[in-house]
Short mmCIF file of C-alpha atoms in Angstrom, two decimals:
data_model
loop_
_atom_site.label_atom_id
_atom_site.label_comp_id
_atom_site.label_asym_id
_atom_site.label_seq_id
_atom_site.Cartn_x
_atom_site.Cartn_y
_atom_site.Cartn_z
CA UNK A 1 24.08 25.77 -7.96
CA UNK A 2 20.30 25.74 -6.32
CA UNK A 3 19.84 22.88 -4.16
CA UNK A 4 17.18 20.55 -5.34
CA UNK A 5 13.63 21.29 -3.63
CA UNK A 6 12.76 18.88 -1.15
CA UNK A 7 9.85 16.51 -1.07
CA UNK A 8 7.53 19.05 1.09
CA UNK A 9 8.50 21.73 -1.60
CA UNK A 10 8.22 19.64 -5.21
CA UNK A 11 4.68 18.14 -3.81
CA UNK A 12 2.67 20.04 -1.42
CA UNK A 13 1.60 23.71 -1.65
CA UNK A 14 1.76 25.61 1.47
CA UNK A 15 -1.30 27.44 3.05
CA UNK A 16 -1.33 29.33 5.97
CA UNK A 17 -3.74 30.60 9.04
CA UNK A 18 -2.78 32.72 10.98
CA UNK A 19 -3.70 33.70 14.95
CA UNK A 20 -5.55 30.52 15.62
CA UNK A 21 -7.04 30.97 18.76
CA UNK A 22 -4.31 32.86 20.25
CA UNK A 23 -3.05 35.79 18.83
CA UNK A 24 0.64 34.94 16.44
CA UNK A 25 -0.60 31.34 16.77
CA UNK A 26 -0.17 30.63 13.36
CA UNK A 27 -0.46 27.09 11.06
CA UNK A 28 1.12 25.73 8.28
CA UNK A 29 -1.32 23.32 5.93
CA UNK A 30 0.94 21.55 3.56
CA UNK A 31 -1.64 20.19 1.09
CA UNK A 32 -0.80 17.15 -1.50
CA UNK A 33 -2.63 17.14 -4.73
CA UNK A 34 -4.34 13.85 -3.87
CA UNK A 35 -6.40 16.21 -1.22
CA UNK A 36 -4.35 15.04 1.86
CA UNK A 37 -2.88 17.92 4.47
CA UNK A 38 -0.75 17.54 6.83
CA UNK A 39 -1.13 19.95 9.97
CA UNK A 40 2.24 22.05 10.67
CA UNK A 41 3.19 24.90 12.44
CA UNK A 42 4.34 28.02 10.78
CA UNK A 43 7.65 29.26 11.65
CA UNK A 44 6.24 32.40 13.45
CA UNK A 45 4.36 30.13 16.24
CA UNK A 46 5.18 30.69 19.64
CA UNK A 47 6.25 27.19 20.33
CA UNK A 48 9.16 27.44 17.44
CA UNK A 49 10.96 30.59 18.56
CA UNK A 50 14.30 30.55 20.38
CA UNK A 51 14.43 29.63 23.98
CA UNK A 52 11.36 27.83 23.84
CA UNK A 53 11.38 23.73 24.83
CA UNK A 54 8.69 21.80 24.59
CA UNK A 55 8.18 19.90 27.73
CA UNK A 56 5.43 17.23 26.94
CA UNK A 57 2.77 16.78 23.87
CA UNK A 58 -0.92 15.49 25.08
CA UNK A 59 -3.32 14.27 22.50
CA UNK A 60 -5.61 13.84 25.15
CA UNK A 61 -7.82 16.80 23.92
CA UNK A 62 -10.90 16.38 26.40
CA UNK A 63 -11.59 13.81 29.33
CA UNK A 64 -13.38 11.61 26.70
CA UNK A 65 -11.81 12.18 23.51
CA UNK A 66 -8.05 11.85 22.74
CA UNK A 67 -6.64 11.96 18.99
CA UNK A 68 -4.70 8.75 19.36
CA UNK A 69 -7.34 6.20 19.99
CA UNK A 70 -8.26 7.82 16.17
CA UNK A 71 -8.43 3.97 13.95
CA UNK A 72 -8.67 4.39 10.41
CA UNK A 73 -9.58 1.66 8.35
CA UNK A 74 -10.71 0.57 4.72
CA UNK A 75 -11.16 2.93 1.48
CA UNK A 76 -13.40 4.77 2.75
CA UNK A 77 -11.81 5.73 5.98
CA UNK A 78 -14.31 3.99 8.69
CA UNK A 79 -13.58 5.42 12.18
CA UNK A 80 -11.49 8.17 11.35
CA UNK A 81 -12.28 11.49 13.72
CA UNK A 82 -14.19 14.47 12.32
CA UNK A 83 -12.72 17.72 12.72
CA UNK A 84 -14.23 21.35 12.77
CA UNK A 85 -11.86 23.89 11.70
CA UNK A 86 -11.02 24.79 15.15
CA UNK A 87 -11.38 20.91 16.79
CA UNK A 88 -8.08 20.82 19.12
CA UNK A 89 -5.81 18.11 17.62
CA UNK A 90 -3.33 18.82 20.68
CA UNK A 91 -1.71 20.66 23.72
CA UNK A 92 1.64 21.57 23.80
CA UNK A 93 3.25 21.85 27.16
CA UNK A 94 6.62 24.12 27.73
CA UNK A 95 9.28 24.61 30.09
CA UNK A 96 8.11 28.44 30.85
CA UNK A 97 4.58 27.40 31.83
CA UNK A 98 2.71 28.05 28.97
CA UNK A 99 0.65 25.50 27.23
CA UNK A 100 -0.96 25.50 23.71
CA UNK A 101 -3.69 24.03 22.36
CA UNK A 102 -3.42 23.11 18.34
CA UNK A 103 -5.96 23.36 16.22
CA UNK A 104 -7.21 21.36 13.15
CA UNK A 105 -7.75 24.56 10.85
CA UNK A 106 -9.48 22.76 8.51
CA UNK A 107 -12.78 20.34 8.28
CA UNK A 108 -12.18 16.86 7.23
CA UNK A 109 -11.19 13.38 8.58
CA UNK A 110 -7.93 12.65 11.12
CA UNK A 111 -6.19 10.08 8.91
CA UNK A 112 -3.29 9.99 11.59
CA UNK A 113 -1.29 11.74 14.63
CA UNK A 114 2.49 12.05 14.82
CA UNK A 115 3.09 10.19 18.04
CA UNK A 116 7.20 10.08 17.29
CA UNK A 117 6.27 13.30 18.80
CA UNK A 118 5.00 11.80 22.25
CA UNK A 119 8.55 10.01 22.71
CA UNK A 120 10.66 13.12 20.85
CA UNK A 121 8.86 16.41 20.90
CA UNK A 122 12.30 18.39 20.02
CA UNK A 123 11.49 17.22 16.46
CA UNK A 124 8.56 19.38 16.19
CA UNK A 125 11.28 22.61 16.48
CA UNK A 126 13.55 20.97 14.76
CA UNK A 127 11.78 19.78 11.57
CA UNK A 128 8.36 21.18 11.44
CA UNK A 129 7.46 20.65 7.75
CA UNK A 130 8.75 17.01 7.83
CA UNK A 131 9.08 14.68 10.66
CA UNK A 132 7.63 17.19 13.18
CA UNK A 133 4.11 17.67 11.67
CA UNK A 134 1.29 17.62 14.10
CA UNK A 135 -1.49 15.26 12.00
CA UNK A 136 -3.03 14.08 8.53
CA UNK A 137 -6.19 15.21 7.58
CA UNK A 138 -8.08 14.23 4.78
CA UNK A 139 -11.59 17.29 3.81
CA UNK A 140 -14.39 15.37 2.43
CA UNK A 141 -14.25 15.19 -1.52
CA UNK A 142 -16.62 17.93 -2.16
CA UNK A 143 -14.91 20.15 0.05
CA UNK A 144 -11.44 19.27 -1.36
CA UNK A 145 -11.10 22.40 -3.65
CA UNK A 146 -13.04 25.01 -0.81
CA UNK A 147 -10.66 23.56 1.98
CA UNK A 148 -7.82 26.39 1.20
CA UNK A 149 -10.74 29.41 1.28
CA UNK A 150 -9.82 31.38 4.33
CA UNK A 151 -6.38 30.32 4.03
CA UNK A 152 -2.83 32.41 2.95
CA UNK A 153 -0.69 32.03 0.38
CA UNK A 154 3.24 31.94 1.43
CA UNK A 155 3.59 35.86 -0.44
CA UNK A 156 0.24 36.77 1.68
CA UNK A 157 2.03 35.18 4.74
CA UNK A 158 5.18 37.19 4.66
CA UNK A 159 3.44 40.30 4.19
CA UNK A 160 1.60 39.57 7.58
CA UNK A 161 4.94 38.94 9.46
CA UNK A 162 6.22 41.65 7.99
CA UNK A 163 3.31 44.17 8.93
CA UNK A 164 3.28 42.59 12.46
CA UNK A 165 7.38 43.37 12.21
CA UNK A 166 6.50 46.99 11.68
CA UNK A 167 3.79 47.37 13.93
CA UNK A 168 5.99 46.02 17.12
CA UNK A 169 8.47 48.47 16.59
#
């Protein structure tokens, strides 16, 4: 017998962008049908492959702007952050050195940041479509059904990994 889907799977589709900034930096947008996505990243991201710990997680995105001083109030939203499709929501520090900077990859309003993941960034390799997401966004209402333009499907996802799989050897 099938397992039951989970909660990410029965109500949010996934969308995909791939090589964000960096080459293979890619995103997963898991997007609720009330207009809501959370920020992920896709299983193909640098920071999720083997050997790979995360040594810290910085919100601090700029010397005057950090994602968790974000306050969200009321119905319609006062005081959330704008984001640009490319506004840094992060910066990933790892043990090897290398640092990444995550990106909103879509426009709308920061509704909220994960910071379990200050105090336990393992869970962002360990459950990256759940309890590791990066942030909530929330596109403007007009923009709600444009937001996914400019993004992959799951099938036009694989067939990326699986040309870049080809292509590397």
């Amino acid at each position: 017998m099938a397992a039951a889907p989970g909660v990410t799977e029965r109500y949010f589709t996934r969308w995909y962008k791939t090589d964000v900034g960096q080459p293979r930096e890619d995103y997963c947008i898991l997007q609720h049908s009330n207009r809501i996505c959370v920020i992920t990243l896709a299983e193909s991201h640098p920071v999720l492959q083997k050997g790979k710990t995360i040594k810290n997680i910085n919100y601090q995105v700029t010397a005057h702007c950090s994602r968790l001083q974000n306050k969200v109030s009321g119905k319609s939203k006062r005081g959330a952050q704008f984001l640009t499709a490319l506004a840094p929501l992060c910066r990933i520090s790892c043990s090897d050195g290398e640092e990444y900077t995550i990106h909103s990859c879509i426009r709308g309003r920061l509704m909220e940041v994960n910071e379990n993941l200050l105090n336990n960034p393992a869970i962002l390799q360990e459950k990256p479509s759940t309890e590791g997401y990066i942030a909530v966004v929330l596109p403007k209402f007009e923009e709600s059904k444009i937001v996914t333009q400019g993004l992959l499907t799951r099938e036009e996802y694989e067939g990326i990994l699986l040309h870049r799989l080809n292509s590397s050897s």
